Every structure is written in structure tokens, then in C-alpha cells.
mmCIF file with all atom_site columns, C-alpha atoms in Angstrom:
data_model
loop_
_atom_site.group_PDB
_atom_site.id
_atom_site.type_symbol
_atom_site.label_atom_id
_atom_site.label_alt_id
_atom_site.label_comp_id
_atom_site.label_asym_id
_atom_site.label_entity_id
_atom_site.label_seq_id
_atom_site.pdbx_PDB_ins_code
_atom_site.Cartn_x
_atom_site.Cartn_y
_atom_site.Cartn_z
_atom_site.occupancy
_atom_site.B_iso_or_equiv
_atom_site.pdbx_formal_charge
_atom_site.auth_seq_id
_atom_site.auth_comp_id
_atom_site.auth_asym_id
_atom_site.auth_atom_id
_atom_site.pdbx_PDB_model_num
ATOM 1   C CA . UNK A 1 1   ? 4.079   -38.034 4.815   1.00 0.00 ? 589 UNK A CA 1
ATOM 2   C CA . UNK A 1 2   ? 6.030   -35.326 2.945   1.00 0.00 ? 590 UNK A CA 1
ATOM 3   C CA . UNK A 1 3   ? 9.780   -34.839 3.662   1.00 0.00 ? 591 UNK A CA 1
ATOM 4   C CA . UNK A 1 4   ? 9.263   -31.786 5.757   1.00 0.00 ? 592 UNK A CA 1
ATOM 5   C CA . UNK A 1 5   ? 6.555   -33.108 7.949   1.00 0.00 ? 593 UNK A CA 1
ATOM 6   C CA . UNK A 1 6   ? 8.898   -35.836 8.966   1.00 0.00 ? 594 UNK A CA 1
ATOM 7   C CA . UNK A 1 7   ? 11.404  -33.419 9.429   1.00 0.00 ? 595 UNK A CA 1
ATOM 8   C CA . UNK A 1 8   ? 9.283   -31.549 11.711  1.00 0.00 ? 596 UNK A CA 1
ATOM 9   C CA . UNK A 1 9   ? 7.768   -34.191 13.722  1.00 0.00 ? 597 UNK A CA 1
ATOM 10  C CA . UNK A 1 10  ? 11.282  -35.470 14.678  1.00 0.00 ? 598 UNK A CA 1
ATOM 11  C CA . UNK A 1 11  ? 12.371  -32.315 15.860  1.00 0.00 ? 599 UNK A CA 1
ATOM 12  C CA . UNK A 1 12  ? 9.308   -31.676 17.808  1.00 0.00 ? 600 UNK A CA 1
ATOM 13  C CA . UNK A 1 13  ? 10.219  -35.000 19.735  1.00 0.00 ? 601 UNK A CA 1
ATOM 14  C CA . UNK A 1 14  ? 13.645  -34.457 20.373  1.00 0.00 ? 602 UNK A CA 1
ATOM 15  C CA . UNK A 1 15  ? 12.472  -30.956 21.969  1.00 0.00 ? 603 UNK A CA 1
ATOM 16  C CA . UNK A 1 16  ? 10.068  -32.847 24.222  1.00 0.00 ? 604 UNK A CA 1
ATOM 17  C CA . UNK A 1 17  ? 12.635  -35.718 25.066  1.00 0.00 ? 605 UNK A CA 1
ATOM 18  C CA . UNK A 1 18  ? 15.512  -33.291 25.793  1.00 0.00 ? 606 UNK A CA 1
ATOM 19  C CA . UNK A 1 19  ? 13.152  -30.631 28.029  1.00 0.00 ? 607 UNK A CA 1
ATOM 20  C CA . UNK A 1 20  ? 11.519  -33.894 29.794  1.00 0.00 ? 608 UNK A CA 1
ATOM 21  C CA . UNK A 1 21  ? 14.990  -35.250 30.142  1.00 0.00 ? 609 UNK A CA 1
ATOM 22  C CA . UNK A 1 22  ? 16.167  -32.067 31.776  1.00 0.00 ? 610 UNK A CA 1
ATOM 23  C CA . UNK A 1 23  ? 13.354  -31.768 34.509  1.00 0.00 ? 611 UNK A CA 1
ATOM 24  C CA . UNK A 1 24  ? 12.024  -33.868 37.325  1.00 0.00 ? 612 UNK A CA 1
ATOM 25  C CA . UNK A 1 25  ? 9.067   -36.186 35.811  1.00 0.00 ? 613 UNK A CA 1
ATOM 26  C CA . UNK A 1 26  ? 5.975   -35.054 36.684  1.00 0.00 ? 614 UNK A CA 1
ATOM 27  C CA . UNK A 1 27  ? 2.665   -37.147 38.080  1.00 0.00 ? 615 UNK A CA 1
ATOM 28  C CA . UNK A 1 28  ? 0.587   -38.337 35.758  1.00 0.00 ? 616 UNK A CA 1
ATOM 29  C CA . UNK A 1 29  ? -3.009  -37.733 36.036  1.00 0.00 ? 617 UNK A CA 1
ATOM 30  C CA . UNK A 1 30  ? -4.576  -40.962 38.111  1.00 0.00 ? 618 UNK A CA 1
ATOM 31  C CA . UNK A 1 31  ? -6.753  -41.952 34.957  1.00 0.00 ? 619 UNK A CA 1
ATOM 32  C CA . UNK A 1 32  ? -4.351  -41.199 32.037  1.00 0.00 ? 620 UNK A CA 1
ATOM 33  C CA . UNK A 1 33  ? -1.804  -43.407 34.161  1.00 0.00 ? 621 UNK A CA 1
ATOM 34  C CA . UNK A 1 34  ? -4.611  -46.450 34.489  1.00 0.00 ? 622 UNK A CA 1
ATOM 35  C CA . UNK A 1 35  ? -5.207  -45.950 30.748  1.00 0.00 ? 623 UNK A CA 1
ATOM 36  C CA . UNK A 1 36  ? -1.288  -45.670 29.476  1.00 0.00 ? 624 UNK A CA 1
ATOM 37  C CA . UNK A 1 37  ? -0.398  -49.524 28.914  1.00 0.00 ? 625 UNK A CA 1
ATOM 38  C CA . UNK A 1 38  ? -3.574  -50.036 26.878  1.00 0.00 ? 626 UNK A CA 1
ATOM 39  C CA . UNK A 1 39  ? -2.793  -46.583 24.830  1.00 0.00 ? 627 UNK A CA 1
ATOM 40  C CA . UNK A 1 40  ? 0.330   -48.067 24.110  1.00 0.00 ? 628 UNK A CA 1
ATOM 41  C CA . UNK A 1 41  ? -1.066  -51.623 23.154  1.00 0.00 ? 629 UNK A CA 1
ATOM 42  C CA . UNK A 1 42  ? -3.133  -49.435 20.958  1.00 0.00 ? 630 UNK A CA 1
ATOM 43  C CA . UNK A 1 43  ? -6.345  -50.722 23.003  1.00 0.00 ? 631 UNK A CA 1
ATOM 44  C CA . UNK A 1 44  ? -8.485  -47.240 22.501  1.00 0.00 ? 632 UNK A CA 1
ATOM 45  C CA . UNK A 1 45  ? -12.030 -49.069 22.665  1.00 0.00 ? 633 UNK A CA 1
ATOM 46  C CA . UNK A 1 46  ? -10.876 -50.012 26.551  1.00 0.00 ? 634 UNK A CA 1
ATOM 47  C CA . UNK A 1 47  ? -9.522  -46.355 27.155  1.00 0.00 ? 635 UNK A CA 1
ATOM 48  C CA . UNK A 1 48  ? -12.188 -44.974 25.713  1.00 0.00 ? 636 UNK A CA 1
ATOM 49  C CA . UNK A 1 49  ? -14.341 -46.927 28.739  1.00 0.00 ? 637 UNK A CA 1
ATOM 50  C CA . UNK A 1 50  ? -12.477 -45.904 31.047  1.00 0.00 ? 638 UNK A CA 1
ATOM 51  C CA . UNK A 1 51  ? -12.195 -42.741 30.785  1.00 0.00 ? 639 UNK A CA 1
ATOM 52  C CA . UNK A 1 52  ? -15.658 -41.511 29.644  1.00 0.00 ? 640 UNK A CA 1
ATOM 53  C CA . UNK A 1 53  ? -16.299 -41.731 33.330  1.00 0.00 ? 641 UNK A CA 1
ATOM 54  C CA . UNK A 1 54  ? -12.777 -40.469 34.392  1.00 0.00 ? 642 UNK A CA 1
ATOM 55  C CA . UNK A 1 55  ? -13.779 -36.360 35.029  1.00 0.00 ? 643 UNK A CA 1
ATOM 56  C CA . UNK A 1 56  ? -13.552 -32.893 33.687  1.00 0.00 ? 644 UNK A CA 1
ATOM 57  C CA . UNK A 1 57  ? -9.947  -32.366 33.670  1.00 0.00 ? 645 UNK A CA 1
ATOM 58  C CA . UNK A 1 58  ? -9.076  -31.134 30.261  1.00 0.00 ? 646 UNK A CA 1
ATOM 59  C CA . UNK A 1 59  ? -6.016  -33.456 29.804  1.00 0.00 ? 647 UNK A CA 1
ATOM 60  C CA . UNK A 1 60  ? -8.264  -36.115 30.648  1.00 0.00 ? 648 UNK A CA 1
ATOM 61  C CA . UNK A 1 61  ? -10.596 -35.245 28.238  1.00 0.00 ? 649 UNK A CA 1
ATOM 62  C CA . UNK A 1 62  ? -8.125  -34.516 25.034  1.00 0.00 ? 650 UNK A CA 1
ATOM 63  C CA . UNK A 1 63  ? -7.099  -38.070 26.059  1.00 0.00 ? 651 UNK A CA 1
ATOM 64  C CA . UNK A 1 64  ? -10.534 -39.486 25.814  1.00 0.00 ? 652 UNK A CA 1
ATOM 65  C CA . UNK A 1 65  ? -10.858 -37.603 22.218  1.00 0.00 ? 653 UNK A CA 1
ATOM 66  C CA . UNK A 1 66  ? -8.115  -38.513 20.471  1.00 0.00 ? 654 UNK A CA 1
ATOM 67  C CA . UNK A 1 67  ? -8.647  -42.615 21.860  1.00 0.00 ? 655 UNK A CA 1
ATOM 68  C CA . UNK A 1 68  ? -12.364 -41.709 20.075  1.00 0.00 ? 656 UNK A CA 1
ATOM 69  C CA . UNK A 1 69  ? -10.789 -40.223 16.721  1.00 0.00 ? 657 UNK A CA 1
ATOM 70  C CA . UNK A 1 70  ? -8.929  -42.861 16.500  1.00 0.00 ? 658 UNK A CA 1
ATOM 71  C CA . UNK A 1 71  ? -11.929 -45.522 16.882  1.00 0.00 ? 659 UNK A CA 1
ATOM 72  C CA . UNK A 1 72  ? -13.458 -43.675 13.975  1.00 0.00 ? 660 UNK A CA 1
ATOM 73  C CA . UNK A 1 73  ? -16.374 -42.180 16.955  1.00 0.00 ? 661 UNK A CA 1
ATOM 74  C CA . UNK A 1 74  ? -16.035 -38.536 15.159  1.00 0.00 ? 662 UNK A CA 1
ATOM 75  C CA . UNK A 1 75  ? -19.102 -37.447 16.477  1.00 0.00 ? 663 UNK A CA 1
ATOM 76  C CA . UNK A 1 76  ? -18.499 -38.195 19.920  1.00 0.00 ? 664 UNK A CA 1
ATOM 77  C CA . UNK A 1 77  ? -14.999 -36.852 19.567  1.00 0.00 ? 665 UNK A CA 1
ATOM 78  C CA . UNK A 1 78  ? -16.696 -33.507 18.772  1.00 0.00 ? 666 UNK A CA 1
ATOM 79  C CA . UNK A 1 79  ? -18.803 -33.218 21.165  1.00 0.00 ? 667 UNK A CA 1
ATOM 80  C CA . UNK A 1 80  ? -15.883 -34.133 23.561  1.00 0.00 ? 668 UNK A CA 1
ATOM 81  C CA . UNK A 1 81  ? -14.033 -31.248 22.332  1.00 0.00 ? 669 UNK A CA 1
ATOM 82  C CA . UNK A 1 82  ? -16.679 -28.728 22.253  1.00 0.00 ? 670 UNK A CA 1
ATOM 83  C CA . UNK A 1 83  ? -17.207 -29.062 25.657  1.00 0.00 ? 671 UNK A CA 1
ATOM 84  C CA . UNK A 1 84  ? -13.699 -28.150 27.289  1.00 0.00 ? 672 UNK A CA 1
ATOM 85  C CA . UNK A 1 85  ? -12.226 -26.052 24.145  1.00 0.00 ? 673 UNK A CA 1
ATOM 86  C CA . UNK A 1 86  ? -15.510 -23.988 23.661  1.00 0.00 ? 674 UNK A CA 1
ATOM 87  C CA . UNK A 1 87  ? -16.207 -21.281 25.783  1.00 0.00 ? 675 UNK A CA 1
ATOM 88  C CA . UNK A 1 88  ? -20.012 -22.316 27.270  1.00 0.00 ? 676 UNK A CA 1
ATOM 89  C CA . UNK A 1 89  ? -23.114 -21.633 24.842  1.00 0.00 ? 677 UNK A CA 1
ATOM 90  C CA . UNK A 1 90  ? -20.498 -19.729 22.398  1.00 0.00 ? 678 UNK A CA 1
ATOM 91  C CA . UNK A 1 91  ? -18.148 -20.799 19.518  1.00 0.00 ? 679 UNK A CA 1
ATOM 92  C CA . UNK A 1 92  ? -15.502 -19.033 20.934  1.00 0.00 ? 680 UNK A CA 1
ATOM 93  C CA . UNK A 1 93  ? -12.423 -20.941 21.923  1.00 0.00 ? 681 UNK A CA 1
ATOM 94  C CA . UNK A 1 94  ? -11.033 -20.867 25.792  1.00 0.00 ? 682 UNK A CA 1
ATOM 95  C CA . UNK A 1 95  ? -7.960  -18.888 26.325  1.00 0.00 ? 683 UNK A CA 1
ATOM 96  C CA . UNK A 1 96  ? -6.956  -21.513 28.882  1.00 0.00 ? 684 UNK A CA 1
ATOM 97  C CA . UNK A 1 97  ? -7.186  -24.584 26.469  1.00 0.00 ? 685 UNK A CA 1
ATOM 98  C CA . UNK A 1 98  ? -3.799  -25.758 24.896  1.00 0.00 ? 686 UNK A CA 1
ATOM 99  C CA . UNK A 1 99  ? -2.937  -25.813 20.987  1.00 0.00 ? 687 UNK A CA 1
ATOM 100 C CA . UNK A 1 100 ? -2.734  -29.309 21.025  1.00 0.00 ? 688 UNK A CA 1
ATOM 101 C CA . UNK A 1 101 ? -6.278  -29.724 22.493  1.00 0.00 ? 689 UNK A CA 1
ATOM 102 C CA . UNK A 1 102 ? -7.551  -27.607 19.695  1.00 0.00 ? 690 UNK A CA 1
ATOM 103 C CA . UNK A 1 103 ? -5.471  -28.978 17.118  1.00 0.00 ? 691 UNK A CA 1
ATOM 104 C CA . UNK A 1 104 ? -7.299  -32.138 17.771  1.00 0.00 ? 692 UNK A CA 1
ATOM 105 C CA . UNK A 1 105 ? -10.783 -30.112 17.683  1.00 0.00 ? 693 UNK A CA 1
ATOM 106 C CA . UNK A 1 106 ? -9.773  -29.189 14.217  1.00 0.00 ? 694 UNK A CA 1
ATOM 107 C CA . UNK A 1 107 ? -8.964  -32.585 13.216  1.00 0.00 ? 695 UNK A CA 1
ATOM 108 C CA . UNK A 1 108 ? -12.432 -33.787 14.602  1.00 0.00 ? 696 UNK A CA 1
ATOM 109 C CA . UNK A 1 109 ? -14.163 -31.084 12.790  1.00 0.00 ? 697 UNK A CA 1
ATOM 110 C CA . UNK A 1 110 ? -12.000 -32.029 9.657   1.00 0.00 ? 698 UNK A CA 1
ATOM 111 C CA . UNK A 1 111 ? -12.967 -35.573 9.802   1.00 0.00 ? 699 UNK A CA 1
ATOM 112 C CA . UNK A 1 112 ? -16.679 -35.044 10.258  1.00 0.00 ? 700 UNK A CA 1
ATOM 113 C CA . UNK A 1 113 ? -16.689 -33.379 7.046   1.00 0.00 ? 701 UNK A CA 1
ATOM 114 C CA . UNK A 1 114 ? -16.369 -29.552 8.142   1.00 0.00 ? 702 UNK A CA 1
ATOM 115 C CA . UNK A 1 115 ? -12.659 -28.207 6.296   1.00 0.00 ? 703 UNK A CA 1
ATOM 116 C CA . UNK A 1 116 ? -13.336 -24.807 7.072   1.00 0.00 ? 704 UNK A CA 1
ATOM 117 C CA . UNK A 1 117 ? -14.123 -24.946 10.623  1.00 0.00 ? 705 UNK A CA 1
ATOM 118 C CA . UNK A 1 118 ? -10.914 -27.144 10.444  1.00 0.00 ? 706 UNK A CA 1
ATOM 119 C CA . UNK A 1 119 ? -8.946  -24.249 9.129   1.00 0.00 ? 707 UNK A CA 1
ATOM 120 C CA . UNK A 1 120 ? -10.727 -21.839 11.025  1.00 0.00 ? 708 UNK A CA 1
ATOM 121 C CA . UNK A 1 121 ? -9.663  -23.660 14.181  1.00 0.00 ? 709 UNK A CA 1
ATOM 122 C CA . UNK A 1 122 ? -5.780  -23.988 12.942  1.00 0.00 ? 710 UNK A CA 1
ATOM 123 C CA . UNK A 1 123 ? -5.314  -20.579 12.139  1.00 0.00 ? 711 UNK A CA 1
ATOM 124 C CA . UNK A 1 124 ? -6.645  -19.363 15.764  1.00 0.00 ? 712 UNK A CA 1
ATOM 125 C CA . UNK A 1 125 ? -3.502  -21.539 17.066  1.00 0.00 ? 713 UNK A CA 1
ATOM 126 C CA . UNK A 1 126 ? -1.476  -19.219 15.544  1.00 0.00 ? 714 UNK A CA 1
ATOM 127 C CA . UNK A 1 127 ? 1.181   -22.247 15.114  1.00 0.00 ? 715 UNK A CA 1
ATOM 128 C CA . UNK A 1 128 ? 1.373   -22.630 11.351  1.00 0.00 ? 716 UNK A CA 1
ATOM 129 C CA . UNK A 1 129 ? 4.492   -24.857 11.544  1.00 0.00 ? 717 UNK A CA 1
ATOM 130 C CA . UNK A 1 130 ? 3.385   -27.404 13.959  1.00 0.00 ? 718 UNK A CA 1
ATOM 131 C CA . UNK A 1 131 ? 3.549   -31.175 12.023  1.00 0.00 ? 719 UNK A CA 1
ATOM 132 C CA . UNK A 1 132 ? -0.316  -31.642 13.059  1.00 0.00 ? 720 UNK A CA 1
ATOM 133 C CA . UNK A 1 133 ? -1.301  -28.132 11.588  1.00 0.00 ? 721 UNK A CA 1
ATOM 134 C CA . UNK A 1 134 ? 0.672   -28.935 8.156   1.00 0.00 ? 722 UNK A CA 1
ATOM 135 C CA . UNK A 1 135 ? -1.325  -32.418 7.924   1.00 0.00 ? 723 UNK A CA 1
ATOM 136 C CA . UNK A 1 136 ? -4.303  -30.849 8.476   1.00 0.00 ? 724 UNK A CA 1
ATOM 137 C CA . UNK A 1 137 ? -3.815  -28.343 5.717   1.00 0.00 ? 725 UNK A CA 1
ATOM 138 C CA . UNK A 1 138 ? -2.147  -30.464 3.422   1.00 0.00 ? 726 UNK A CA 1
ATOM 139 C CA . UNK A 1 139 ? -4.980  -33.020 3.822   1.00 0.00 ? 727 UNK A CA 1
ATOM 140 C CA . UNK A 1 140 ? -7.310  -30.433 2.964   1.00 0.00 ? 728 UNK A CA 1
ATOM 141 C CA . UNK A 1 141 ? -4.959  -29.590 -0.099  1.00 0.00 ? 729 UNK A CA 1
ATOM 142 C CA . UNK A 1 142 ? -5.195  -32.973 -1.745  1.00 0.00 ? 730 UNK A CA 1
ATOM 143 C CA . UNK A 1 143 ? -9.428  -32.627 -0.802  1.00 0.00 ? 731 UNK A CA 1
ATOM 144 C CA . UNK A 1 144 ? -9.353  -30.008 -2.747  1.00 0.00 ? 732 UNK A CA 1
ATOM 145 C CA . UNK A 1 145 ? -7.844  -31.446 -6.153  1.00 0.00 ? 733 UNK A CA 1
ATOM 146 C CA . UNK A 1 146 ? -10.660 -34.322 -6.038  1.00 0.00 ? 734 UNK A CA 1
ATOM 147 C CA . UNK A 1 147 ? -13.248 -31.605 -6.048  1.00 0.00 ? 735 UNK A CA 1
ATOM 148 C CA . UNK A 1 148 ? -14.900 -30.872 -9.164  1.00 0.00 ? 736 UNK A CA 1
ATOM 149 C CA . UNK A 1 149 ? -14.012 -27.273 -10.985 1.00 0.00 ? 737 UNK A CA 1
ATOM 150 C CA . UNK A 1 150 ? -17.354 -25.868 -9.741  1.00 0.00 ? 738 UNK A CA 1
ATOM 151 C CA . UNK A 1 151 ? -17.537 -27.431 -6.261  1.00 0.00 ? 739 UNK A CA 1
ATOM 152 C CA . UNK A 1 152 ? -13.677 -26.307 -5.927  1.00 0.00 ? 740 UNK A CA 1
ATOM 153 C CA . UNK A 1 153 ? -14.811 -22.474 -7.129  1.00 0.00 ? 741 UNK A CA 1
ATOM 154 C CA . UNK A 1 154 ? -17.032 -22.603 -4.637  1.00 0.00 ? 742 UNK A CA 1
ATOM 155 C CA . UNK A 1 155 ? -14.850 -23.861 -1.736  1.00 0.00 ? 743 UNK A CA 1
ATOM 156 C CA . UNK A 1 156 ? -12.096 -21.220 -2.803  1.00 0.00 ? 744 UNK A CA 1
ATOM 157 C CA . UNK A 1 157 ? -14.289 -18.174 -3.307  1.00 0.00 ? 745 UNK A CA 1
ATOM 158 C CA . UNK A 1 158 ? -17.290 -18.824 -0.644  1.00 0.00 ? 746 UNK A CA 1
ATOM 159 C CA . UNK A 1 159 ? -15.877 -21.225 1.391   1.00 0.00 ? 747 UNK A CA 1
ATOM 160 C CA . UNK A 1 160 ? -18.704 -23.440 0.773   1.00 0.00 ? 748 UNK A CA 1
ATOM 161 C CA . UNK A 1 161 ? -18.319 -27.402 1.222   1.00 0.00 ? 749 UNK A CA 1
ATOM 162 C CA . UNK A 1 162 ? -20.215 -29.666 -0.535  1.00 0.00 ? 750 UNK A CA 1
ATOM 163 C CA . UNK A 1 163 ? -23.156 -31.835 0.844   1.00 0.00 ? 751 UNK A CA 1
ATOM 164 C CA . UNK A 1 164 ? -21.905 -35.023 2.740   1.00 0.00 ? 752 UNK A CA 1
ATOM 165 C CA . UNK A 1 165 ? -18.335 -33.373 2.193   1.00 0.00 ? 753 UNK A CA 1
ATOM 166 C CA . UNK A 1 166 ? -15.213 -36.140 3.007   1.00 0.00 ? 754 UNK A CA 1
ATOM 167 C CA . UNK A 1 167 ? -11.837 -35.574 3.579   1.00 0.00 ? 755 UNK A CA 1
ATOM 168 C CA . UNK A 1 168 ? -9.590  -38.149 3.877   1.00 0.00 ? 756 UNK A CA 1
ATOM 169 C CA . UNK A 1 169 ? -6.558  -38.342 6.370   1.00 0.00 ? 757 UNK A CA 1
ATOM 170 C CA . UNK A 1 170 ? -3.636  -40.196 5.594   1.00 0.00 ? 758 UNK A CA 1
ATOM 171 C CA . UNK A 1 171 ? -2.419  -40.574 9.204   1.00 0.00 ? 759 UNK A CA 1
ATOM 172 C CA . UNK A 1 172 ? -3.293  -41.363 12.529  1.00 0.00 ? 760 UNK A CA 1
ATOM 173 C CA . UNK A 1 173 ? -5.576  -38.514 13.882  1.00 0.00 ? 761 UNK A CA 1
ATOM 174 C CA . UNK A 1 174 ? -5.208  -36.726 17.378  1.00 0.00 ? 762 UNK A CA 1
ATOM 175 C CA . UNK A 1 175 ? -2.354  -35.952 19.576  1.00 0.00 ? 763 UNK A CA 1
ATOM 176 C CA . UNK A 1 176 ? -1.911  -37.070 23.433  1.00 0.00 ? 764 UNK A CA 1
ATOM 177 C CA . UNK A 1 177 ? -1.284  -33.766 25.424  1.00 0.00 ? 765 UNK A CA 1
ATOM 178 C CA . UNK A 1 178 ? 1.503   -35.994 27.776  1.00 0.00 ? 766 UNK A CA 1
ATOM 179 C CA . UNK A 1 179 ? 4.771   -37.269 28.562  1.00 0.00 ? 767 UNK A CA 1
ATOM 180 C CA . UNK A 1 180 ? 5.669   -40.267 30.939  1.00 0.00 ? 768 UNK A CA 1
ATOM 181 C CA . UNK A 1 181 ? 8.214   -41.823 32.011  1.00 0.00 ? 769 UNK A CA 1
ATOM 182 C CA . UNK A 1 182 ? 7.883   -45.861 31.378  1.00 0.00 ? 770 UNK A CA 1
ATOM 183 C CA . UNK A 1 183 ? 9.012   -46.795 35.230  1.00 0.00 ? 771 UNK A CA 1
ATOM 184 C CA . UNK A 1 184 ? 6.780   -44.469 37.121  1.00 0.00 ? 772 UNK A CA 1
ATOM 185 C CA . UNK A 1 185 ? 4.069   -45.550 35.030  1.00 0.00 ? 773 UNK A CA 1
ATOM 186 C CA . UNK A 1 186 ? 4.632   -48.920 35.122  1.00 0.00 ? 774 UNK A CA 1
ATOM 187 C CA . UNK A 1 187 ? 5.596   -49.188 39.015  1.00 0.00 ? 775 UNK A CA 1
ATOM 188 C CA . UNK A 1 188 ? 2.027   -48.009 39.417  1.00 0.00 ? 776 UNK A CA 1
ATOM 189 C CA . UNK A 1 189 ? 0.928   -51.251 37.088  1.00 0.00 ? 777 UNK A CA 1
ATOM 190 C CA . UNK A 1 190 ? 3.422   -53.426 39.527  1.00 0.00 ? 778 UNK A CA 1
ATOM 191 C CA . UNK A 1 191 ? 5.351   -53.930 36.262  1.00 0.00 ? 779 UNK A CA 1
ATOM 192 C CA . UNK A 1 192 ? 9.281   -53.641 36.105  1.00 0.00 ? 780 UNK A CA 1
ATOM 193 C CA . UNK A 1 193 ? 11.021  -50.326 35.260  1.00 0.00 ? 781 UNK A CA 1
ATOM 194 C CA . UNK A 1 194 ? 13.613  -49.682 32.026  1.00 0.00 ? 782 UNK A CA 1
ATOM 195 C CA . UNK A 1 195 ? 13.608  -46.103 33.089  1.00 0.00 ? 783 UNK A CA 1
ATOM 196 C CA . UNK A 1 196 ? 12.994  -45.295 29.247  1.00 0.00 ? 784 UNK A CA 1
ATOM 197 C CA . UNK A 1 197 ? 11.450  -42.366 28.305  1.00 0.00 ? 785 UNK A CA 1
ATOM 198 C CA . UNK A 1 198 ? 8.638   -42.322 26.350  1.00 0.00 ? 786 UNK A CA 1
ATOM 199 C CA . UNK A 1 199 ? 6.312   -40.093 24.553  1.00 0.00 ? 787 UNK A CA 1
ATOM 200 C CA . UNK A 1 200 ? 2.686   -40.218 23.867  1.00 0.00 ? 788 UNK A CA 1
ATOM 201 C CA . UNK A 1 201 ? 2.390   -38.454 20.464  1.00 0.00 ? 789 UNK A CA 1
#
């Protein structure tokens, strides 16, 4: 991770902890709170079955994308995210749909080989500066340099990617949409509280 995507990614937390910090916590979602310990024990296979079956709501469904990302499931990650950042039988992104959601959309259509839609997608966001947006593009950056001189004309002037195209990520992929705090979510697992805040980034 460069120097200024560290940079970045700590002050993005310290915004969240100090404007969480500052406000009343609120609910979690019944099934992101059943499915919080094993995100944290980094058990996505058992989120992932849990929440396939957990609704509609989009949080819930960001949730269940990034736990499939992160299984290596691209596929079904996509289709996850087309359904609730898509607006129905269009490629047209929803208004209503958070940057974060469709950061991750990117990243899914990064991973299963599509750089262009990935771009596409981050560029829409109109966040340029956001730590997920610069790993997207700088992972794209370093595809780019492996490319052959043809293939990488091609990509630069026609936006064309090659057959079975591959980019690798250096990083964990997706982004949880939430904030908890560990006692209210852990009350609800009859656990004790620290009262430590906690983020799920």
C-alpha cells in the first residue's frame, strides 16, 4: 500500500470514529448483527449462508457481496451487485445506492476481469480521493505495465481488454457499509460489553 493510501485510509477512520463517537449508536440491521462476530472472526463462508437468505435491504446485500469477494465467489458477487446498484433491465446505476456499494461493484467487475467497467463505475462516484477508488486505479495501473506494448495500445486508445483479462489486487477487496458499537452487538450475542468502538471497514 503506497504512503498516501495509508494516509488516507486512516483519516477516513478517524472521521467515522469521531462522527460515530459524537452521535447516539444506531440499530444494526437484525441480520448484519447475527453475522458481525463471524465477520470479525473473518468467517465469510458462514456469513455468506446466512445472509443469502437474509432480504433485499441494500446494506444487507453490500454485506453479503463483499463476504463473497472476499471468498474469491466473483461471479456471484456480481450478480449480487447488479441487482440492488443497477437500475432494473438497464446498466444505469440507482441514484439511491451509496458510493461504497458501488465502489464494491467496481471492485467485483475489476476482479472478474472487466478494468473498464471498473473505471467506468469509479468515475460515476465522483469520489476520486476515496482509499478504495485509488486501489482500484492504482491496481489497474500496475495491470497495465504487465501488458504487452500492443495489448497496452489497445487498452489506452480503444479501451479494449484482452481475452481472459486478470488483474490482480493486492488487498483485501470490498468495504462493509457499517459501524457498530462492540456492546450493543455483543449484548445481542449474550456476550460481555467493552463499550469499544469498532469499525467494519
Amino acid at each position: 500500500m503506497s504512503a498516501r493510501t495509508h494516509k488516507h485510509t486512516r483519516n477516513q477512520t478517524r472521521s467515522l470514529s469521531s462522527a460515530a463517537k459524537s452521535k447516539n449508536a444506531t440499530p444494526l440491521h437484525p441480520a448484519i448483527a447475527r453475522v458481525s462476530n463471524l465477520i470479525r472472526r473473518r468467517d465469510y463462508q458462514a456469513a455468506a449462508e446466512l445472509l443469502r437468505s437474509a432480504g433485499r435491504d441494500p446494506l444487507v446485500r453490500n454485506t453479503l457481496g463483499v463476504c463473497l469477494l472476499r471468498l474469491g465467489h466473483v461471479e456471484e458477487a456480481l450478480a449480487v451487485f447488479r441487482q440492488f446498484v443497477l437500475t432494473p433491465g438497464s446498466v444505469t446505476e440507482r441514484a439511491d445506492v451509496s458510493n461504497a456499494c458501488k465502489r464494491n461493484f467496481a471492485l467485483a467487475l475489476l476482479m472478474k476481469g472487466s478494468p473498464s467497467g471498473a473505471l467506468d463505475v469509479i468515475n460515476e462516484t465522483r469520489e476520486p480521493n476515496h482509499p478504495m477508488a485509488i486501489r482500484i486505479r492504482d491496481a489497474v495501473k500496475t495491470w497495465e505495465k504487465s501488458l504487452s506494448w500492443l495489448r497496452r495500445i489497445d487498452w489506452k486508445l480503444n479501451r479494449i481488454e484482452p481475452p481472459r483479462c486478470q488483474v490482480p489486487i493486492d488487498f483485501e477487496p470490498g468495504e462493509f457499509e457499517f459501524e457498530f458499537e462492540t456492546d450493543t452487538v455483543q449484548r445481542q450475542f449474550d456476550k460481555p460489553s467493552d463499550n469499544s468502538l469498532e469499525l467494519a471497514v
